[in-house]
PDB file of C-alpha atoms in Angstrom:
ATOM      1  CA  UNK T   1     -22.858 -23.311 -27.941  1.00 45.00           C
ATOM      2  CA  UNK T   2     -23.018 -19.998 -29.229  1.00 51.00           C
ATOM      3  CA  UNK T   3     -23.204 -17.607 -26.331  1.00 49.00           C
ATOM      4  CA  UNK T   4     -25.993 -14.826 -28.424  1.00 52.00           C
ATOM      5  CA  UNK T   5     -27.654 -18.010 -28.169  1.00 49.00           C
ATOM      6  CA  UNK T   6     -28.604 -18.232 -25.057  1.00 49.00           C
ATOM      7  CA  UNK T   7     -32.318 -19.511 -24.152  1.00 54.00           C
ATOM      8  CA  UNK T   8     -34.029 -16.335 -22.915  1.00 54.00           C
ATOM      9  CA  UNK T   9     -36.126 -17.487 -19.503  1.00 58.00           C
ATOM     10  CA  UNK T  10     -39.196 -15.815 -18.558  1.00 60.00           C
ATOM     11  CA  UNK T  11     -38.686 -13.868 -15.525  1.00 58.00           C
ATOM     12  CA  UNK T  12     -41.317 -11.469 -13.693  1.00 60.00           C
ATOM     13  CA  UNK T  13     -39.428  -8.227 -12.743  1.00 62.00           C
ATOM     14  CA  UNK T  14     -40.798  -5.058 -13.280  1.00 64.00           C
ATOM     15  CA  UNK T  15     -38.818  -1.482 -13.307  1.00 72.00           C
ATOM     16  CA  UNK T  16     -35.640  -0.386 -14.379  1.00 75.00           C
ATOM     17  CA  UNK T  17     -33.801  -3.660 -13.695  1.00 78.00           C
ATOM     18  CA  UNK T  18     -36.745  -5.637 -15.764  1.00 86.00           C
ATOM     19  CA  UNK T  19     -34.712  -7.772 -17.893  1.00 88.00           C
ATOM     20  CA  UNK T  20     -31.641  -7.628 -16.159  1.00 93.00           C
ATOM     21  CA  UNK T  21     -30.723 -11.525 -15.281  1.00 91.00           C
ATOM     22  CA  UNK T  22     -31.603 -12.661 -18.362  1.00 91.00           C
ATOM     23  CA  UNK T  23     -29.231  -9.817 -19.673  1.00 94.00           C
ATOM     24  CA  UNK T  24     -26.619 -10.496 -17.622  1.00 95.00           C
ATOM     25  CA  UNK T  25     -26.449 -14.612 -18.453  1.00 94.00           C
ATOM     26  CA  UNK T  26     -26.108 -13.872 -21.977  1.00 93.00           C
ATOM     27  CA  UNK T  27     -23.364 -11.812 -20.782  1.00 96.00           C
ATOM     28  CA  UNK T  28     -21.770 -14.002 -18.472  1.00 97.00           C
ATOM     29  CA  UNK T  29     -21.926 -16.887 -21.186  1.00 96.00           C
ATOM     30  CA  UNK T  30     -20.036 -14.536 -23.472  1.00 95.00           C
ATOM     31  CA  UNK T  31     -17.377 -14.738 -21.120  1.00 96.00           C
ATOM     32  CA  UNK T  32     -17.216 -18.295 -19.475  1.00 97.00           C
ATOM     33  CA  UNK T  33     -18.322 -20.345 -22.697  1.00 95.00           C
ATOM     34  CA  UNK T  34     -16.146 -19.272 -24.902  1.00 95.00           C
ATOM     35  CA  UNK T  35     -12.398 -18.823 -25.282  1.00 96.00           C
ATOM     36  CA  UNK T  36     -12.110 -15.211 -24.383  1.00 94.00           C
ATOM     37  CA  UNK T  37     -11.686 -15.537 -20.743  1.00 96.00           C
ATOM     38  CA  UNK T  38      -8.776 -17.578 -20.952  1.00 96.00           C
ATOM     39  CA  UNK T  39      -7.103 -15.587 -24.201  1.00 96.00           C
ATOM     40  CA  UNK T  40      -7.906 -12.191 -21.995  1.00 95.00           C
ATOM     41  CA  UNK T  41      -6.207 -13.888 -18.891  1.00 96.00           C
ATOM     42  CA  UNK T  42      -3.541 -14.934 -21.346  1.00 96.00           C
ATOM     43  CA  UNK T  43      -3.065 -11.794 -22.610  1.00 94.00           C
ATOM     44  CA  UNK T  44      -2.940 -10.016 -19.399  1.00 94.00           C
ATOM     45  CA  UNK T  45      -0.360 -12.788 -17.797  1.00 94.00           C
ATOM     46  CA  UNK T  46       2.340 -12.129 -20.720  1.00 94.00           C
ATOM     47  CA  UNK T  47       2.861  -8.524 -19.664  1.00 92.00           C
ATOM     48  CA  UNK T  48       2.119  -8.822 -15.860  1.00 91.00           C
ATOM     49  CA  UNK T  49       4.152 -11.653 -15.325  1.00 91.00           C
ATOM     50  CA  UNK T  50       6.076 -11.588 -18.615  1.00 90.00           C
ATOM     51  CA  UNK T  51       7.632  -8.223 -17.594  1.00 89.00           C
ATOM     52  CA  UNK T  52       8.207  -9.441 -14.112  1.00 88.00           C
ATOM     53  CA  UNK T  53      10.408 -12.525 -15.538  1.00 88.00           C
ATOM     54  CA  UNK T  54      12.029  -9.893 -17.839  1.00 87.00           C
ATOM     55  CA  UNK T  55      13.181  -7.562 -15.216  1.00 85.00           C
ATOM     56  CA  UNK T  56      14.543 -10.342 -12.706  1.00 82.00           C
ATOM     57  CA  UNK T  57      15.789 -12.449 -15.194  1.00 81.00           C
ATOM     58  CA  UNK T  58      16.884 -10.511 -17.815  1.00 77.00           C
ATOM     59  CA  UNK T  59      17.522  -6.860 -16.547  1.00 76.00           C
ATOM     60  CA  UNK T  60      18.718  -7.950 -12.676  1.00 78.00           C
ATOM     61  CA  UNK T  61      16.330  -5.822 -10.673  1.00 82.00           C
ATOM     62  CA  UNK T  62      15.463  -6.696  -7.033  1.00 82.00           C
ATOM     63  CA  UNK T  63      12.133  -8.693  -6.598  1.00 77.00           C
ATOM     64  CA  UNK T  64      11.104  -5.916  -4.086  1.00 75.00           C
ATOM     65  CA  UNK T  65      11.068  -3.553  -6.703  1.00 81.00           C
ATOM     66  CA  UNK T  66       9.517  -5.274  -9.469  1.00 84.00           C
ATOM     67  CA  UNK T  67       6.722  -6.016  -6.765  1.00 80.00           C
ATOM     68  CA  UNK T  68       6.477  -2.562  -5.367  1.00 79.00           C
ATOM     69  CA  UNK T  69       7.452  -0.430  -8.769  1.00 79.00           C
ATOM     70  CA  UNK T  70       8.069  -2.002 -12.136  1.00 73.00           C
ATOM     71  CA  UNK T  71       4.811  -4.209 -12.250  1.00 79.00           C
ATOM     72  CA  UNK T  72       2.586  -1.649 -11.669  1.00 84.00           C
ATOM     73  CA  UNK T  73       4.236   0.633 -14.061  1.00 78.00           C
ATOM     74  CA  UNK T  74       3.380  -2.303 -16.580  1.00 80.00           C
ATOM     75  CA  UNK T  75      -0.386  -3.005 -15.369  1.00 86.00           C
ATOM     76  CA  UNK T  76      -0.772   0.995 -15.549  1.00 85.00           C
ATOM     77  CA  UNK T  77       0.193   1.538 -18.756  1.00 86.00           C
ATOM     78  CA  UNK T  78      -0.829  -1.264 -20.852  1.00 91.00           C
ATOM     79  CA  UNK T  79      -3.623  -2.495 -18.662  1.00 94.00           C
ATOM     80  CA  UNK T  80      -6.110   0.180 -18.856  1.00 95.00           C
ATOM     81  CA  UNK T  81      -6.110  -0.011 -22.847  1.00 95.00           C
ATOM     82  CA  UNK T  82      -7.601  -3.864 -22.326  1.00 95.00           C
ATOM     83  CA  UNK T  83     -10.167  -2.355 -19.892  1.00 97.00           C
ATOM     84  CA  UNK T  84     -10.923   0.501 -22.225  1.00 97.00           C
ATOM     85  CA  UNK T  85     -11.420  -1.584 -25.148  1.00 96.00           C
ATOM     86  CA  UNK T  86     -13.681  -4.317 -23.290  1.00 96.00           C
ATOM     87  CA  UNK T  87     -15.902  -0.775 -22.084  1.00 97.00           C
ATOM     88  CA  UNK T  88     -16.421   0.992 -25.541  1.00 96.00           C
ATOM     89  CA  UNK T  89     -17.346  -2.276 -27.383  1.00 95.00           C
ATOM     90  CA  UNK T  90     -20.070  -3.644 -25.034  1.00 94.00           C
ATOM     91  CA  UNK T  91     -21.735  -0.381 -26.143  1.00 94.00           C
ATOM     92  CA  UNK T  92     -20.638   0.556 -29.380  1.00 94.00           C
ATOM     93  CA  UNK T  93     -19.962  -3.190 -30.442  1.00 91.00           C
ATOM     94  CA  UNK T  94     -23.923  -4.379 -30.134  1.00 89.00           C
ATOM     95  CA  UNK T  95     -24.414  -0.441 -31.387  1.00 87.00           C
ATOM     96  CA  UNK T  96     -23.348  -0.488 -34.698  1.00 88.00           C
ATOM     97  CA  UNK T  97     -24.195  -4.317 -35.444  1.00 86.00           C
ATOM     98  CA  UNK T  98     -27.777  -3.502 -34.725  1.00 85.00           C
ATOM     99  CA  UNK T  99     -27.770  -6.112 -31.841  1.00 85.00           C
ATOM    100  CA  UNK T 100     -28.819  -3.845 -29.030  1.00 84.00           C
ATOM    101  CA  UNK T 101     -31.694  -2.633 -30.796  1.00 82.00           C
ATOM    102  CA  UNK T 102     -33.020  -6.486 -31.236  1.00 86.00           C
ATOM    103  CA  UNK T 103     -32.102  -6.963 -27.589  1.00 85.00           C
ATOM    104  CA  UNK T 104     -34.102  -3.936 -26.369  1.00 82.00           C
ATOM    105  CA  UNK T 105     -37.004  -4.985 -28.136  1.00 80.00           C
ATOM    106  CA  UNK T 106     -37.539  -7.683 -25.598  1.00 80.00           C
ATOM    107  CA  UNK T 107     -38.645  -7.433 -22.336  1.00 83.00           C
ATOM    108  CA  UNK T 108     -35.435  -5.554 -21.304  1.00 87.00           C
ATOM    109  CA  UNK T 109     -35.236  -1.892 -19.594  1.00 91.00           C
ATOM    110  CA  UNK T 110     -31.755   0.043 -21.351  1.00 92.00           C
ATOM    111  CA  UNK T 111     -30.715   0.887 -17.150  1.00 92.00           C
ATOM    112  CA  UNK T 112     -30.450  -3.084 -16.758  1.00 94.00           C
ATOM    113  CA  UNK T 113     -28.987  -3.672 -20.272  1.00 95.00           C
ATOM    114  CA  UNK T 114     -26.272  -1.526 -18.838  1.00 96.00           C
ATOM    115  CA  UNK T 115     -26.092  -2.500 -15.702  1.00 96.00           C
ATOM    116  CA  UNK T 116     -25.571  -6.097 -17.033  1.00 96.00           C
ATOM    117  CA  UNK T 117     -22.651  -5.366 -19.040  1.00 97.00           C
ATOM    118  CA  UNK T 118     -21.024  -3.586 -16.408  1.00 97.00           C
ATOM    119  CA  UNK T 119     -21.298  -6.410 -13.799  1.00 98.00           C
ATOM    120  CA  UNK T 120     -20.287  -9.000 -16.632  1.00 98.00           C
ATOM    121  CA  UNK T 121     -17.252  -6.775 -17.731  1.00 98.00           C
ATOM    122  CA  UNK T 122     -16.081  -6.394 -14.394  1.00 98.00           C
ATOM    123  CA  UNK T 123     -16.396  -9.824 -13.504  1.00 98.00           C
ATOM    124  CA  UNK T 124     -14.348 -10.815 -16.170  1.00 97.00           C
ATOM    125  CA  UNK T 125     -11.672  -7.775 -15.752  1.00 97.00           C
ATOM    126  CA  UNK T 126     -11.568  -8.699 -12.158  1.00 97.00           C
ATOM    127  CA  UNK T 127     -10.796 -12.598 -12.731  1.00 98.00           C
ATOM    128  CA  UNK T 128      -8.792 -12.161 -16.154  1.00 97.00           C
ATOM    129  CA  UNK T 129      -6.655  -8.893 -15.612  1.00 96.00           C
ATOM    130  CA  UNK T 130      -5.815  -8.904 -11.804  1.00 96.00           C
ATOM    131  CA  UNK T 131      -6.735 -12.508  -9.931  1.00 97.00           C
ATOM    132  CA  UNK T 132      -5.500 -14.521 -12.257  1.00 97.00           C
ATOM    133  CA  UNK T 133      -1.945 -12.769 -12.914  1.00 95.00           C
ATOM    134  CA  UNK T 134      -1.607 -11.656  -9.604  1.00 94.00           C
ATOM    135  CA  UNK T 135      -1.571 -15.395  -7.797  1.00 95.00           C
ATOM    136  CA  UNK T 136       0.905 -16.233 -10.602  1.00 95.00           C
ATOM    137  CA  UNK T 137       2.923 -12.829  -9.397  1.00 92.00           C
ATOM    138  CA  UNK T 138       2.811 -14.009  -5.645  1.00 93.00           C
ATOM    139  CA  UNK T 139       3.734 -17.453  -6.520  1.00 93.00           C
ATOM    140  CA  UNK T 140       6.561 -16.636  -8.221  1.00 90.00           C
ATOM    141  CA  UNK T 141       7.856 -14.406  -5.595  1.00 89.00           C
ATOM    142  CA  UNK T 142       7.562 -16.768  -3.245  1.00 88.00           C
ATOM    143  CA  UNK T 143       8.484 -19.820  -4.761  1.00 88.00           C
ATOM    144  CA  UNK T 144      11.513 -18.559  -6.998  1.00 85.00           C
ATOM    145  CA  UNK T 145      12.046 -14.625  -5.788  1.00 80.00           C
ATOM    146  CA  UNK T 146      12.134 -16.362  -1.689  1.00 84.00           C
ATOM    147  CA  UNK T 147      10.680 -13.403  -0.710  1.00 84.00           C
ATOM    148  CA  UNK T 148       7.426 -13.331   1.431  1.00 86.00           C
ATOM    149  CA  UNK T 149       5.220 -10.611   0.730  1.00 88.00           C
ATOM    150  CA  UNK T 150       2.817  -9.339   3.159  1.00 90.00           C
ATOM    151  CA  UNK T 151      -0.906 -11.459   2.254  1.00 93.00           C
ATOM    152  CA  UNK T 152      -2.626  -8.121   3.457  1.00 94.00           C
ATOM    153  CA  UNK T 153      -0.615  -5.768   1.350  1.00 94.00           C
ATOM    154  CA  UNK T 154      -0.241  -7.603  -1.567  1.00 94.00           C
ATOM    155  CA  UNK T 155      -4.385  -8.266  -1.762  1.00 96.00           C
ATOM    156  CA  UNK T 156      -4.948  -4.466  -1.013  1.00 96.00           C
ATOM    157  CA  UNK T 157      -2.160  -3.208  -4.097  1.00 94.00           C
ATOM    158  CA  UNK T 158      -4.106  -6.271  -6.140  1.00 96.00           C
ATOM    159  CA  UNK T 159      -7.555  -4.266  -4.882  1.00 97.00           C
ATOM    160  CA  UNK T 160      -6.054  -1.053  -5.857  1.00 96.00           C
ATOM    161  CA  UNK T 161      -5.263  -2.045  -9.104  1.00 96.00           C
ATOM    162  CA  UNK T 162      -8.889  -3.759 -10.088  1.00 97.00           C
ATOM    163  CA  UNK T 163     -10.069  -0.023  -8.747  1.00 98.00           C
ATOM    164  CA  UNK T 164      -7.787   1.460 -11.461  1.00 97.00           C
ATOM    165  CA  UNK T 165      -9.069  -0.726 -14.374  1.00 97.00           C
ATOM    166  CA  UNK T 166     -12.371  -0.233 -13.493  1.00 98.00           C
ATOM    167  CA  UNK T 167     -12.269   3.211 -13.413  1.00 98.00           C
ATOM    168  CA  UNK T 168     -11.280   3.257 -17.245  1.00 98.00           C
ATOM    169  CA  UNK T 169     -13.809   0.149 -18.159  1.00 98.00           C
ATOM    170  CA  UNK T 170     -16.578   2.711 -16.836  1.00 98.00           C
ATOM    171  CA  UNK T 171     -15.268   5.653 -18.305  1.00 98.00           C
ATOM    172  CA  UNK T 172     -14.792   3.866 -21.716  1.00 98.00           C
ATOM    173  CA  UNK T 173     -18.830   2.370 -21.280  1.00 98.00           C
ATOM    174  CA  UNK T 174     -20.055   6.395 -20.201  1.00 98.00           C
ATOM    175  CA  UNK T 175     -18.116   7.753 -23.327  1.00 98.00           C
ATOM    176  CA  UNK T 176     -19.883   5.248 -25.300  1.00 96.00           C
ATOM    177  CA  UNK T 177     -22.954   6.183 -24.500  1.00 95.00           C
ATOM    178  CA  UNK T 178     -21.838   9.963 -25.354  1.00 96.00           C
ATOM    179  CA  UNK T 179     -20.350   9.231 -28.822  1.00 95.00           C
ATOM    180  CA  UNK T 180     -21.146   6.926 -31.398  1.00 92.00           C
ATOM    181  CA  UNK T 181     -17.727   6.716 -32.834  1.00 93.00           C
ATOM    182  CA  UNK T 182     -14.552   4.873 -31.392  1.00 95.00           C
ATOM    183  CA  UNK T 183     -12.188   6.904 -32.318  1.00 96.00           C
ATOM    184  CA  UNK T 184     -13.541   9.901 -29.843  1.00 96.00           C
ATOM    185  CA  UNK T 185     -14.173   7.315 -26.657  1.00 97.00           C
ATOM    186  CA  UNK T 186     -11.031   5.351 -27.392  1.00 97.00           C
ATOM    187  CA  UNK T 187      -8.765   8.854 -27.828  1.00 96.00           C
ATOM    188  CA  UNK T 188     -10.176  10.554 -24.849  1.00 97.00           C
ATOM    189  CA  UNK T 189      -9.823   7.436 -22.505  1.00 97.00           C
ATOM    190  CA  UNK T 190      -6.008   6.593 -23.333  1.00 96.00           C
ATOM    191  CA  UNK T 191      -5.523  10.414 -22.783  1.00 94.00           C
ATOM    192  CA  UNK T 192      -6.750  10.248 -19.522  1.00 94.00           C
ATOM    193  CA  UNK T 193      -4.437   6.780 -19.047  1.00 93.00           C
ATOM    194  CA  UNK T 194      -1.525   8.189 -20.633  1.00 91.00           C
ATOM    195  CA  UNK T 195      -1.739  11.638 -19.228  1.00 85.00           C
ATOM    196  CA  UNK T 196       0.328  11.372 -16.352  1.00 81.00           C
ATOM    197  CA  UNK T 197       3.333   9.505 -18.395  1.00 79.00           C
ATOM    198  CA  UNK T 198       3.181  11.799 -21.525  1.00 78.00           C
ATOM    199  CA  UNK T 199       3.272  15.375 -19.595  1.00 80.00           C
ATOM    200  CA  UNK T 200       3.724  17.162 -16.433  1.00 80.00           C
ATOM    201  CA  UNK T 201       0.763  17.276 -14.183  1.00 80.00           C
ATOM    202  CA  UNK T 202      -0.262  19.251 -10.831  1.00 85.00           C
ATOM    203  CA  UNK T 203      -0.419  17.819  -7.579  1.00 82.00           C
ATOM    204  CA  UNK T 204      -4.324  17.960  -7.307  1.00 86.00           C
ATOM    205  CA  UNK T 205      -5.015  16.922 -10.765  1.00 87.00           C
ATOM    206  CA  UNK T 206      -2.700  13.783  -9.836  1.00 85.00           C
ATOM    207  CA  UNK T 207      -4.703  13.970  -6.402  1.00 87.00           C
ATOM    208  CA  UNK T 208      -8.063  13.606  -8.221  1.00 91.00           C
ATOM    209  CA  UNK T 209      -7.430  11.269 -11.072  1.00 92.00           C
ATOM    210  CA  UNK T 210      -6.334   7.505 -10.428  1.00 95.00           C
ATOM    211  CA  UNK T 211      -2.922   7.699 -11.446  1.00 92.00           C
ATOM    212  CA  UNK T 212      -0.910   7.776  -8.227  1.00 91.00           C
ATOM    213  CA  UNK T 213      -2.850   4.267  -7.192  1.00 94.00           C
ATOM    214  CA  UNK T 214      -0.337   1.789  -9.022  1.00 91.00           C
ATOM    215  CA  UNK T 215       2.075   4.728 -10.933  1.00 88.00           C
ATOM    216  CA  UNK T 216       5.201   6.148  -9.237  1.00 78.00           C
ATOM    217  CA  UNK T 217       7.943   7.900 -10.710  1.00 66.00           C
ATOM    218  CA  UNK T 218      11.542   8.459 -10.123  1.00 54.00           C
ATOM    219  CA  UNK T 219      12.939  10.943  -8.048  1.00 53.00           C
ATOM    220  CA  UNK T 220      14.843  13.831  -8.845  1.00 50.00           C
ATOM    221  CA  UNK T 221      17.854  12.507  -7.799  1.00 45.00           C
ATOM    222  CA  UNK T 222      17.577   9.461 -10.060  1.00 46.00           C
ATOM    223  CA  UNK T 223      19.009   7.251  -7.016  1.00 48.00           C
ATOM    224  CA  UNK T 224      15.193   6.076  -6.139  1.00 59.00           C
ATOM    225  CA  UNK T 225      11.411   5.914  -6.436  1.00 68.00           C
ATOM    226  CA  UNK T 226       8.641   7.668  -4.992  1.00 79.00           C
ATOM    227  CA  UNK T 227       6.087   4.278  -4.438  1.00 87.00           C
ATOM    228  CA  UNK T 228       2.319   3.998  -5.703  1.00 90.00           C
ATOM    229  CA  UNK T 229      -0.110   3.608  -3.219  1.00 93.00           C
ATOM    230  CA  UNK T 230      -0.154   0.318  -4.423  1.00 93.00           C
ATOM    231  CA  UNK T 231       3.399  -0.444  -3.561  1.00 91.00           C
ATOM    232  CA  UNK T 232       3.298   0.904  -0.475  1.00 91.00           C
ATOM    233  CA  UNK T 233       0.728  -1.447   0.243  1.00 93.00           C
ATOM    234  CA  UNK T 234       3.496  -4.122  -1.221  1.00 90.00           C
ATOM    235  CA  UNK T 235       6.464  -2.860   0.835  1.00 86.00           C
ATOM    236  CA  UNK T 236       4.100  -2.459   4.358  1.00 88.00           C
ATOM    237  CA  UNK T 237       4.250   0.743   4.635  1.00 89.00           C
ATOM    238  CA  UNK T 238       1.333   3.065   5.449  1.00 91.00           C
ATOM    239  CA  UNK T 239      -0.883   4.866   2.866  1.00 94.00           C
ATOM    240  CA  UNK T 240       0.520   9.112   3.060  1.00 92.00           C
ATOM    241  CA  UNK T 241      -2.981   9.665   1.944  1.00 93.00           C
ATOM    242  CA  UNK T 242      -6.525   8.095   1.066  1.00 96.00           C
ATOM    243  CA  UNK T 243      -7.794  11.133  -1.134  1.00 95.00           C
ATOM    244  CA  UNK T 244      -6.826   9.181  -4.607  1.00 95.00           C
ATOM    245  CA  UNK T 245      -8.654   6.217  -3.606  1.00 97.00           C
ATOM    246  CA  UNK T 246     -11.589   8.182  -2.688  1.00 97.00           C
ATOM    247  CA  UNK T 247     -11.766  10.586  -5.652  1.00 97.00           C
ATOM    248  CA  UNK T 248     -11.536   7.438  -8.249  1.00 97.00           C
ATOM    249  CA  UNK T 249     -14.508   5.585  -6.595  1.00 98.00           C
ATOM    250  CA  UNK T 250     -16.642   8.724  -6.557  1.00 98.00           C
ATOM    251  CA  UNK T 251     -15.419   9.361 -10.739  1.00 98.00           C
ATOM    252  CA  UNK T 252     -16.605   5.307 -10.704  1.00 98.00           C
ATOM    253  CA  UNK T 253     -20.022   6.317  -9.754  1.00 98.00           C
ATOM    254  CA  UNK T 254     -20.792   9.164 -11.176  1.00 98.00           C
ATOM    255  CA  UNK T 255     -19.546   7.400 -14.714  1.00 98.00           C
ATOM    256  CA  UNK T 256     -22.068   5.182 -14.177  1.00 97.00           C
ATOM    257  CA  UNK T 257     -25.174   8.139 -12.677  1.00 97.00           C
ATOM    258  CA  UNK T 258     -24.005   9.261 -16.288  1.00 97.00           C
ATOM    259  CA  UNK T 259     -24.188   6.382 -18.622  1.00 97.00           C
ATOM    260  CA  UNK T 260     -27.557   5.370 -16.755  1.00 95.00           C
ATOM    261  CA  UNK T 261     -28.771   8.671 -17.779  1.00 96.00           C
ATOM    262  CA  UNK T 262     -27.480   8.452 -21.248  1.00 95.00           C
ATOM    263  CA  UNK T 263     -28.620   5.347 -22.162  1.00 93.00           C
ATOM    264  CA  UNK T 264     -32.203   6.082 -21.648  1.00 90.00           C
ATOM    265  CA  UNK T 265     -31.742   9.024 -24.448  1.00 86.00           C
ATOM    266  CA  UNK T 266     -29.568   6.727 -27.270  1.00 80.00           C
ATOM    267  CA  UNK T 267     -31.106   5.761 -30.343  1.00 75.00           C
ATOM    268  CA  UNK T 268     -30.592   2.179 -31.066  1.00 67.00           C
TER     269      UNK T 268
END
């Protein structure tokens, strides 16, 4: 079954969110009846857990640091391009194939046709990019590392890091509704992902942005690592600070205040 092809049910809402279950089976269906949940978990589980293997197996390092350090260098950098890319083309994608123009002649308010893709997108980022490579992670940890990692800690870094994609799937969907080009919301997103690895940054930019929740960095004495706030969580130790959790759920939501806004003034 084609999943554009779902049978539209009559539903009596009224408002902003008029529309917005029908909107949001179509989505899910684009996601659970077709292959692209599994490919997108696929994809996600050969560089998670592919460079996990890699650096146990092949390079020698410790399982506590691939948990605490080396994984989340890998989910940071490579990650966040998946999230970015599933973000600009539920906007841009129906955009420019005249699809969301059809779709918003229907009973269908532009907050909700939003709103849907968001919830769908995140859904799907949630269960494909973090759930699913993360219980292989643990497994394999426990089952071939032998080393128990703390249920709590491990499901707050794995919380951490679904914050950190989503930050970038809602900043891809706002730029979206800004530009009507890729190139500008795909460019300006990676910059923001790639910032903190391609140049120096101050402490309160770092402080602000989401970078410090699953990247750390070496230390200047090249004999260790200063942890993410993620691998903290890993290792059981206690958070030094809250302020980059709290910063990146407040960008979250205003992203969205501004792609709600937006998307009442696009043209389709």
């Amino acid at each position: 079954m084609n999943a554009n092809a779902i049978s539209l049910v009559p539903r009596r809402t009224h408002g902003w969110h008029m529309g917005f279950a029908n909107m949001l089976a179509k989505e899910n269906a684009a996601w659970w009846r077709t292959r692209r949940w599994w490919i997108q978990a696929l994809v996600a589980v050969f560089f998670v857990d592919g460079s996990m293997l890699a650096n146990h197996q092949l390079a020698g390092q410790s399982i506590e640091r691939i948990a605490s350090f080396s994984n989340f260098l890998v989910i940071a950098g490579v990650l966040p391009v998946v999230a970015i890319l599933l973000g600009q083309d539920a906007i841009l994608g129906e955009l420019h194939s005249g699809t969301a123009a059809w779709v918003l002649s229907k009973p269908l308010r532009r907050p909700a046709f939003l709103l849907a893709k968001l919830v769908a997108n995140g859904l799907g980022l949630l269960v494909t990019a973090v759930l699913i490579p993360g219980a292989i992670a643990y497994g394999y940890f426990d089952l071939i590392g032998e080393v128990k990692l703390p249920v709590a800690g491990f499901a707050g870094a794995m919380g951490l890091a679904y914050l950190y994609l989503l930050f970038y799937l809602i900043l891809a969907m706002m730029l979206a509704t800004l530009f009507s080009g890729r190139g500008p919301v795909f460019g300006i997103a990676v910059g923001a992902a790639w910032g903190y690895m391609l140049v120096k940054t101050p402490a309160w930019l770092e402080a602000l942005l989401p970078w410090k929740l699953l990247m750390g960095h070496i230390t200047n004495t090249g004999t260790g690592f200063d942890l993410s706030l993620a691998g903290r969580l890993i290792v059981g130790e206690q958070l030094p600070t809250l302020v980059p959790i709290i910063t990146t759920a407040l960008w979250c939501v205003l992203f969205t205040g501004i792609a709600f806004w937006r998307i009442r003034r696009v043209e389709f």
